[in-house]
Coordinates of C-alpha atoms in Angstrom, one line a residue:
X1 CA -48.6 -24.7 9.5
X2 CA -49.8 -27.9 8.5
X3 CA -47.5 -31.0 7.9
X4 CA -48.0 -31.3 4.2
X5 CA -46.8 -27.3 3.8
X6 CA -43.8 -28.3 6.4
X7 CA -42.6 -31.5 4.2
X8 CA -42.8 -29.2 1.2
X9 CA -40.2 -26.2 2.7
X10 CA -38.1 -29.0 3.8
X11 CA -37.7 -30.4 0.2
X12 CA -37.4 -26.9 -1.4
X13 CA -34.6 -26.2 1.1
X14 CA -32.7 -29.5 0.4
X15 CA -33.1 -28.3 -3.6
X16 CA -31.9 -25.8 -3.0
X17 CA -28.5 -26.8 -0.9
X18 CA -27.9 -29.4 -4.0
X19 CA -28.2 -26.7 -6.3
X20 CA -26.2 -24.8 -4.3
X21 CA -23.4 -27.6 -4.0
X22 CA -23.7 -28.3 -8.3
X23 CA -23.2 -24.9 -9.2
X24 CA -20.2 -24.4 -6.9
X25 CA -18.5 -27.8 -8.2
X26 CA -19.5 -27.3 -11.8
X27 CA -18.0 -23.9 -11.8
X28 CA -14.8 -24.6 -9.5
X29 CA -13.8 -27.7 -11.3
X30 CA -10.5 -28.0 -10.5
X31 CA -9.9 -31.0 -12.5
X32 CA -9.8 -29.2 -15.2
X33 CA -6.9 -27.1 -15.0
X34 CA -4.8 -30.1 -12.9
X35 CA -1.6 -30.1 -15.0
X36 CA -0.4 -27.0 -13.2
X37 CA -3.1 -25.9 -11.0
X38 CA -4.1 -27.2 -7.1
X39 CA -7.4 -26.2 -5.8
X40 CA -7.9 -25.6 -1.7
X41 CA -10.0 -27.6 -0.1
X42 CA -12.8 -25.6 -0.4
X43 CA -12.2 -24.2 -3.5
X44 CA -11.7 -20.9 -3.1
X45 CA -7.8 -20.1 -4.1
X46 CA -5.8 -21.6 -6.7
X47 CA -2.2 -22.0 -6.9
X48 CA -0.8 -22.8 -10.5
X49 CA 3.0 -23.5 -10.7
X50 CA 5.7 -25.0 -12.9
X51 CA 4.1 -24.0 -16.0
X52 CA 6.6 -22.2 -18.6
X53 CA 4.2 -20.1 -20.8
X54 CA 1.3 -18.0 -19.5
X55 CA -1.0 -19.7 -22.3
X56 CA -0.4 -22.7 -20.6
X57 CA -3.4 -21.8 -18.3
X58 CA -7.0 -22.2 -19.1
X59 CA -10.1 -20.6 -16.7
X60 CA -12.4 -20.7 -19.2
X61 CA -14.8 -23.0 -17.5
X62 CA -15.2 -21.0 -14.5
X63 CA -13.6 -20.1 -11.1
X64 CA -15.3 -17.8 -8.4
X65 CA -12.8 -17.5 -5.7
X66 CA -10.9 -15.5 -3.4
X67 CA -7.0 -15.3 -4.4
X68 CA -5.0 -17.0 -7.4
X69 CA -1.3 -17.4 -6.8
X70 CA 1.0 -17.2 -10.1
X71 CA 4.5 -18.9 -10.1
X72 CA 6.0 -19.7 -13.6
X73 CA 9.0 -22.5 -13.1
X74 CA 11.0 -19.4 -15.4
X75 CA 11.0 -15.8 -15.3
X76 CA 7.7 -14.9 -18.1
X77 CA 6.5 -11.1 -19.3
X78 CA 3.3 -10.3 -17.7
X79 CA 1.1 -10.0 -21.0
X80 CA -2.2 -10.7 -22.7
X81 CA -0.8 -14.4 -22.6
X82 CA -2.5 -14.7 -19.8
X83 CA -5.8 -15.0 -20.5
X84 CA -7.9 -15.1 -17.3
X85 CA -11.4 -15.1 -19.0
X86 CA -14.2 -17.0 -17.0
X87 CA -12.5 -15.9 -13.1
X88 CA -14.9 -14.1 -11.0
X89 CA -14.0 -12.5 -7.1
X90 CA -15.7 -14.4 -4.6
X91 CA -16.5 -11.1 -2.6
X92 CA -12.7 -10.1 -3.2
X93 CA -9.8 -11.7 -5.2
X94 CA -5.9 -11.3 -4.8
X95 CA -4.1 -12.0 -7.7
X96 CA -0.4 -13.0 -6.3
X97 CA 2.5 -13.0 -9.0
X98 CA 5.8 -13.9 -9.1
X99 CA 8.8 -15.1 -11.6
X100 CA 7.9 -12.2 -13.7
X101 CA 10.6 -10.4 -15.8
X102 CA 9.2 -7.4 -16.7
X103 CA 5.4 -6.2 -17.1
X104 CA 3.8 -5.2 -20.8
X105 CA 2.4 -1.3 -20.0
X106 CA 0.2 -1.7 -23.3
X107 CA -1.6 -5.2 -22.2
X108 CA -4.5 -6.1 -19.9
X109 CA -4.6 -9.6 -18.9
X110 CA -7.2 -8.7 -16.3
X111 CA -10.2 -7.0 -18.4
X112 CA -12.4 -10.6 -18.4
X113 CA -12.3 -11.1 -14.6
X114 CA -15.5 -10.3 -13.4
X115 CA -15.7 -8.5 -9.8
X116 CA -14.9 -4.6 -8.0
X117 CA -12.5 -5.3 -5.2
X118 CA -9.2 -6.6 -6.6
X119 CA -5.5 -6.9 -5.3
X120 CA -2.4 -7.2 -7.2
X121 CA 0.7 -9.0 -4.9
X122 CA 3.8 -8.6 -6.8
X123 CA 6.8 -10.6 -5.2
X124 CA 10.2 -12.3 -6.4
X125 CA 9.7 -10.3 -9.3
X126 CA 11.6 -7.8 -11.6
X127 CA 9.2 -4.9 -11.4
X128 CA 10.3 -3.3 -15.2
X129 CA 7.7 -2.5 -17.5
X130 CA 8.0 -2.5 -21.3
X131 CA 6.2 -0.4 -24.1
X132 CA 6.2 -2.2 -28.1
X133 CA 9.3 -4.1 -26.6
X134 CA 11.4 -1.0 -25.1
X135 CA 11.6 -0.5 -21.4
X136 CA 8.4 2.6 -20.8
X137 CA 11.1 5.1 -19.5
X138 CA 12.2 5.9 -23.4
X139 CA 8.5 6.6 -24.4
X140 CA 7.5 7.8 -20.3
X141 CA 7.0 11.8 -21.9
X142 CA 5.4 10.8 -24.6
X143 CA 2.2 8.9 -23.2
X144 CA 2.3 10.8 -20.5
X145 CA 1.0 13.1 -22.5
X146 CA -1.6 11.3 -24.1
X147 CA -4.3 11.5 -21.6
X148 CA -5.2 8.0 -22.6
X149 CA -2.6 6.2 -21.9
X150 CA -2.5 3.7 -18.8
X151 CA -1.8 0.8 -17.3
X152 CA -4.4 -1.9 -15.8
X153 CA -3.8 -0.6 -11.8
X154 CA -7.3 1.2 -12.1
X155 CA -8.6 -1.8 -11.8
X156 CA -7.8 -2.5 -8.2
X157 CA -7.6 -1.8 -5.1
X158 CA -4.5 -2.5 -3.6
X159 CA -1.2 -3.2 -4.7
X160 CA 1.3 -4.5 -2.8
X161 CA 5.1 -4.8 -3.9
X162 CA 7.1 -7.2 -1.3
X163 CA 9.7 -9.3 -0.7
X164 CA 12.2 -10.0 -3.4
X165 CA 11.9 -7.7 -6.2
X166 CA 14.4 -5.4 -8.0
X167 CA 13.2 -2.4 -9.5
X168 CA 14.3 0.1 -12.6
X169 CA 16.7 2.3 -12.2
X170 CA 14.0 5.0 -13.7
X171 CA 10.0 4.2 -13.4
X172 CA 7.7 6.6 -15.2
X173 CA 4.7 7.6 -12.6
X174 CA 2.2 6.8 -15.7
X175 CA 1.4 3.2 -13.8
X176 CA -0.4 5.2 -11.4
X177 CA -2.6 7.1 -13.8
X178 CA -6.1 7.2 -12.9
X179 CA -5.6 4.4 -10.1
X180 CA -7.4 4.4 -7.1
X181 CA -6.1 2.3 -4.2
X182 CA -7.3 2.2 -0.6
X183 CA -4.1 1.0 -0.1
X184 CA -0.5 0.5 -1.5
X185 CA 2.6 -1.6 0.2
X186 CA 5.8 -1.7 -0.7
X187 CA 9.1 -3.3 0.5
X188 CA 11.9 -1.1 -0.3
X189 CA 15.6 -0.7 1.0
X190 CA 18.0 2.2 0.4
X191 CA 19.3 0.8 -2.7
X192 CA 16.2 -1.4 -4.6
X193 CA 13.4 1.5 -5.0
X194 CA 11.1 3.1 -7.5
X195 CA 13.3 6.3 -8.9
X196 CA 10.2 7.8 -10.8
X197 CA 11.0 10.5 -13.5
X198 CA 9.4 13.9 -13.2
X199 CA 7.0 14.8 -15.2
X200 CA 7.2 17.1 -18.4
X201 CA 6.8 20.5 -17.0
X202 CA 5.9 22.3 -20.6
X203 CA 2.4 21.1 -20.2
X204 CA -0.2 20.4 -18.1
X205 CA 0.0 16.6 -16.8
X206 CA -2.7 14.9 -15.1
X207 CA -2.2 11.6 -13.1
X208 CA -5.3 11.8 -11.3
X209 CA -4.1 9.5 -9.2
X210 CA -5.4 8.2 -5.9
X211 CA -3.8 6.6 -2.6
X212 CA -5.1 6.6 0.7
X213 CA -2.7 5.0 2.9
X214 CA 0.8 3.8 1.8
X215 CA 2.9 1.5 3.9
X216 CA 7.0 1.4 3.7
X217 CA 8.4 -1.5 5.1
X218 CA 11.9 -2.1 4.7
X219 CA 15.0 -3.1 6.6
X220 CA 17.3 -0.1 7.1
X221 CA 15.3 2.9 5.3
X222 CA 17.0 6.1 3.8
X223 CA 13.8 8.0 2.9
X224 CA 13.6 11.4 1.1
X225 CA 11.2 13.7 -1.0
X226 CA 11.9 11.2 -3.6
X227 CA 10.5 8.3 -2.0
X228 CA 7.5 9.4 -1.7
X229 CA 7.0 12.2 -5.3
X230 CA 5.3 14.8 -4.9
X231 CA 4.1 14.9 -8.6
X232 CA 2.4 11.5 -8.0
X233 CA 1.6 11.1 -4.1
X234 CA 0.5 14.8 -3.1
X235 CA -2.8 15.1 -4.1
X236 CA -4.9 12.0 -2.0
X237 CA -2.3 10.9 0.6
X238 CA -3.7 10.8 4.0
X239 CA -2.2 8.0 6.1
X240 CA 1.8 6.8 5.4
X241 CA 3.1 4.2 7.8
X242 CA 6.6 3.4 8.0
X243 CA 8.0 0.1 9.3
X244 CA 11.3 -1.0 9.7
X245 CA 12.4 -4.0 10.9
X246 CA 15.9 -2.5 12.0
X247 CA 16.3 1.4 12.0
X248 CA 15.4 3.8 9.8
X249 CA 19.0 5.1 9.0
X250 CA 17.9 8.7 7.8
X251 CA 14.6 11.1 7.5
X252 CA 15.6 13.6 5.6
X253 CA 14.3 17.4 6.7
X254 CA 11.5 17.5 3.2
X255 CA 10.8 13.6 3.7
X256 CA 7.1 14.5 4.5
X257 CA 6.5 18.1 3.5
X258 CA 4.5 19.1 0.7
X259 CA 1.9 16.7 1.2
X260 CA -1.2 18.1 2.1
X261 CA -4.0 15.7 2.1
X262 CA -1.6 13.6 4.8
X263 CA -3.3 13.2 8.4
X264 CA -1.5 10.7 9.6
X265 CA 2.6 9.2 10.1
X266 CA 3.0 6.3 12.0
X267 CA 6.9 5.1 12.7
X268 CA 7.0 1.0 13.3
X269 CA 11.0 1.3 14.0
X270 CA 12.7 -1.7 15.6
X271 CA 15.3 0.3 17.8
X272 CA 13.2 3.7 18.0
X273 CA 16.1 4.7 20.2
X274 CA 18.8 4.9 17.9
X275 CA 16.9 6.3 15.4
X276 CA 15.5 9.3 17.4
X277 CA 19.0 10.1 19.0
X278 CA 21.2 9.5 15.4
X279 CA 19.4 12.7 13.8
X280 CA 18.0 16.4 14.8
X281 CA 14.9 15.2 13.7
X282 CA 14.3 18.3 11.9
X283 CA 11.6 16.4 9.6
X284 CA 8.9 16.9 12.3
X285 CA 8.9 20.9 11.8
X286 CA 7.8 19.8 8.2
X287 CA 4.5 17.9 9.4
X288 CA 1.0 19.7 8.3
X289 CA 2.8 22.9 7.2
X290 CA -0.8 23.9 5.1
X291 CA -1.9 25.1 10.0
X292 CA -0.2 27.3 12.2
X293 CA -1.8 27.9 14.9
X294 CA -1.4 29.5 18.5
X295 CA -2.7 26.6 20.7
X296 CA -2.7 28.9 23.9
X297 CA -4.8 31.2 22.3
X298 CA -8.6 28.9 22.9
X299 CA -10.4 32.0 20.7
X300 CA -8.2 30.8 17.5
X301 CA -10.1 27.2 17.3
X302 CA -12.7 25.1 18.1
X303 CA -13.3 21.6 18.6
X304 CA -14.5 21.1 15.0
X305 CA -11.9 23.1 13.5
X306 CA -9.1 21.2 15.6
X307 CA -10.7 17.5 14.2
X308 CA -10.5 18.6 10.7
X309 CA -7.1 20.1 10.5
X310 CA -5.2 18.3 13.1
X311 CA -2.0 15.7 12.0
X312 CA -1.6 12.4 14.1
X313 CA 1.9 11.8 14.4
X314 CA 2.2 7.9 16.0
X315 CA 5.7 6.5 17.4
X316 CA 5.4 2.6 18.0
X317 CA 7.8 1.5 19.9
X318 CA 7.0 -2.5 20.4
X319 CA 9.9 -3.5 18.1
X320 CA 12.3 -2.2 20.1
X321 CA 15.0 -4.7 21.2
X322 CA 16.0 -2.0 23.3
X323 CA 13.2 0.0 25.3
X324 CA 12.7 3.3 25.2
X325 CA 11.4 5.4 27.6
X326 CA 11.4 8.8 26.0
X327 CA 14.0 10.0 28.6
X328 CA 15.1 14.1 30.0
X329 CA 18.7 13.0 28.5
X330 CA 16.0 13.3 25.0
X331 CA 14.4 16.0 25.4
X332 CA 16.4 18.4 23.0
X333 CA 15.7 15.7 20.5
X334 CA 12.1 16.9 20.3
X335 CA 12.4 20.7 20.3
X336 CA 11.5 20.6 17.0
X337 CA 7.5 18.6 17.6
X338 CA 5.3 21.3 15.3
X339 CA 2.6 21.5 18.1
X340 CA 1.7 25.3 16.1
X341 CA 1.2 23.0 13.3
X342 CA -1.3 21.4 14.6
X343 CA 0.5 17.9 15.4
X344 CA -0.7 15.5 18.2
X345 CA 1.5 12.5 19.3
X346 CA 0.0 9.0 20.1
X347 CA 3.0 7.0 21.8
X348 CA 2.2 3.5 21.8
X349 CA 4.3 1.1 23.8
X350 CA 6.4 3.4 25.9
X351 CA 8.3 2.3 28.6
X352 CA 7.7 4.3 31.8
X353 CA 7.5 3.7 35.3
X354 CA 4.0 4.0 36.1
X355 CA 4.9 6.5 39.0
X356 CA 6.1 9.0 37.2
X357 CA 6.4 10.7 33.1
X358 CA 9.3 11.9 32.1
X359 CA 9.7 15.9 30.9
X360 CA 10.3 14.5 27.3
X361 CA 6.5 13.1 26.8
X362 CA 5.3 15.7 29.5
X363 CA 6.6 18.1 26.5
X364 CA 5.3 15.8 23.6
X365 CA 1.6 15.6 25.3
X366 CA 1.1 19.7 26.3
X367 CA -1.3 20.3 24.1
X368 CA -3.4 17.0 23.6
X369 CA -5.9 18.1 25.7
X370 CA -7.1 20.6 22.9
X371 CA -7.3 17.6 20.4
X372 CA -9.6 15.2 22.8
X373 CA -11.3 18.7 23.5

């Protein structure tokens, strides 16, 4: 390559990296939404706070970036006063919310950002949506029946609802309709919970909603059929995870049943001991109820067969403060493991003397060998 071709690459490339470096400043100018707004130093998130009005807030001249955090200096309705026209996802954008006192069902202050993989992070905020100024609950049967009818989470992603917020005493399951999230997260306790409404039973309703994995995480966790509706979770689930940073004060024997997509429980429980021996653990018989199967009968499966159906049932238990060794004294705890359903254990953590297993996870692990196959 001759040294007149070189010189000329060279100065195409260091166009180019000035072009580059324009664009990006002329279209993250942060200087022009200063009165509220603070920019990272590279531009990619912007935090806006103290502002007392959602039209307060101006994108228009362009942001591409990775996460905008929200935080009114008073509690504001999520509506179309926020106009966030001209923001684009740099790759992916998170959109993190808080100070809100209730969220507008009919408005959609997201339809002018530009971009496919979106997050809505809810926090310090009372989750209570409104319809033409009611709360939805009073109108809930009446859009559910109109199949049109839905709120703006088909949009994202993934939601998450954490720390801090206070829920309706009844939430209609329309603000899932025709979502699909890879994943959703949510920070409950036994009092401060969704309590969705069942839905009309003299027609057909359609939610055609869709969740992959949903994550509890909460403090001391009373969970039910309720937490977790049948009418809105049952027909995608495949992975729950539940994590509590004290105990998990009750399972209740339905907690889990009735789901049939679900592959997959993981229990995060800071002081897994007390929780195991405070109950008769009879949700476990409940798991993947859709197989029976006679696992010392190697004619009724197959490897295949086995990988499709089988239910992953993991017990984590880092948090601990007290360790737990999954002792003989236990072992009546566990009679009820649904190994004919198909159920495989993945203990993580344990704490056993390397010489030895106990009978309790010698019982827990019988049949693993069929699902490494």
């Amino acid at each position: 390559m001759n040294q007149s071709l070189t010189d000329r690459l060279l100065l195409i490339a260091i166009l180019a990296t000035v072009l580059f470096v324009y664009q990006s400043e002329a279209i993250n100018d942060c200087s022009k939404i200063r009165e509220y707004c603070t920019c990272d130093q590279d531009r990619s998130s912007i935090s806006c706070k103290n502002f007392t009005d959602f039209n307060q807030l101006d994108f228009s001249s362009g942001f591409k970036v990775e996460s905008i955090r929200l935080e009114p200096s008073n509690w504001l309705e999520l509506n179309d006063r926020l106009n966030l026209s001209g923001v684009e996802a740099n790759k992916s954008l998170v959109f993190y919310l808080a100070n809100l006192a209730a969220i507008d069902f009919n408005a959609d202050p997201f339809k002018h950002v530009k971009g496919s993989d979106l997050t809505i992070y809810i926090y310090k905020s009372n989750v209570r949506f409104v319809y033409e100024g009611k709360n939805l609950s009073e109108s809930c049967d009446t859009l559910l029946k109109n199949p049109a009818a839905q709120w703006v989470l088909p949009r994202f992603n993934q939601l998450y609802l954490a720390s801090g917020n206070t829920y309706e005493t009844k939430t209609c399951p329309i603000i899932f309709r025709n979502a699909n999230l890879s994943l959703f997260e949510y920070e409950i306790s036994m009092e401060n919970k969704f309590n969705f409404m069942p839905l009309p039973t003299d027609v057909g309703i359609e939610l055609n909603f869709v969740c992959d994995e949903v994550i509890f995480i909460g403090k001391n966790l009373n969970m039910n059929k309720e937490t977790l509706r049948r009418e809105v979770f049952a027909p995608s689930l495949k992975h729950v995870y539940v994590s509590s940073l004290v105990t998990i004060e009750r399972l209740s024997d339905d907690a889990f049943d009735d789901l049939p997509s679900l592959k997959r429980l993981a229990l995060i429980v800071n002081g897994f001991d007390k929780f195991i021996q405070s109950t008769n653990n009879l949700w476990m018989r409940n798991l993947n109820q859709r197989v029976t199967i006679d696992l010392n009968n190697p004619s009724a499966y197959n490897k295949s067969w086995v990988s499709q159906n089988s239910f992953l049932l993991n017990m984590i238990t880092s948090l601990s403060t007290t360790k737990y060794s999954f002792p003989d004294a236990d072992f009546c705890r566990f009679v009820n493991f649904p190994h004919q359903h198909l159920v495989f254990p993945i203990i993580t953590n344990v704490d056993v003397d390397v010489s030895g297993c106990t009978c309790t996870l010698a019982y827990l692990y019988k049949y693993f060998s069929v699902f490494y196959g």
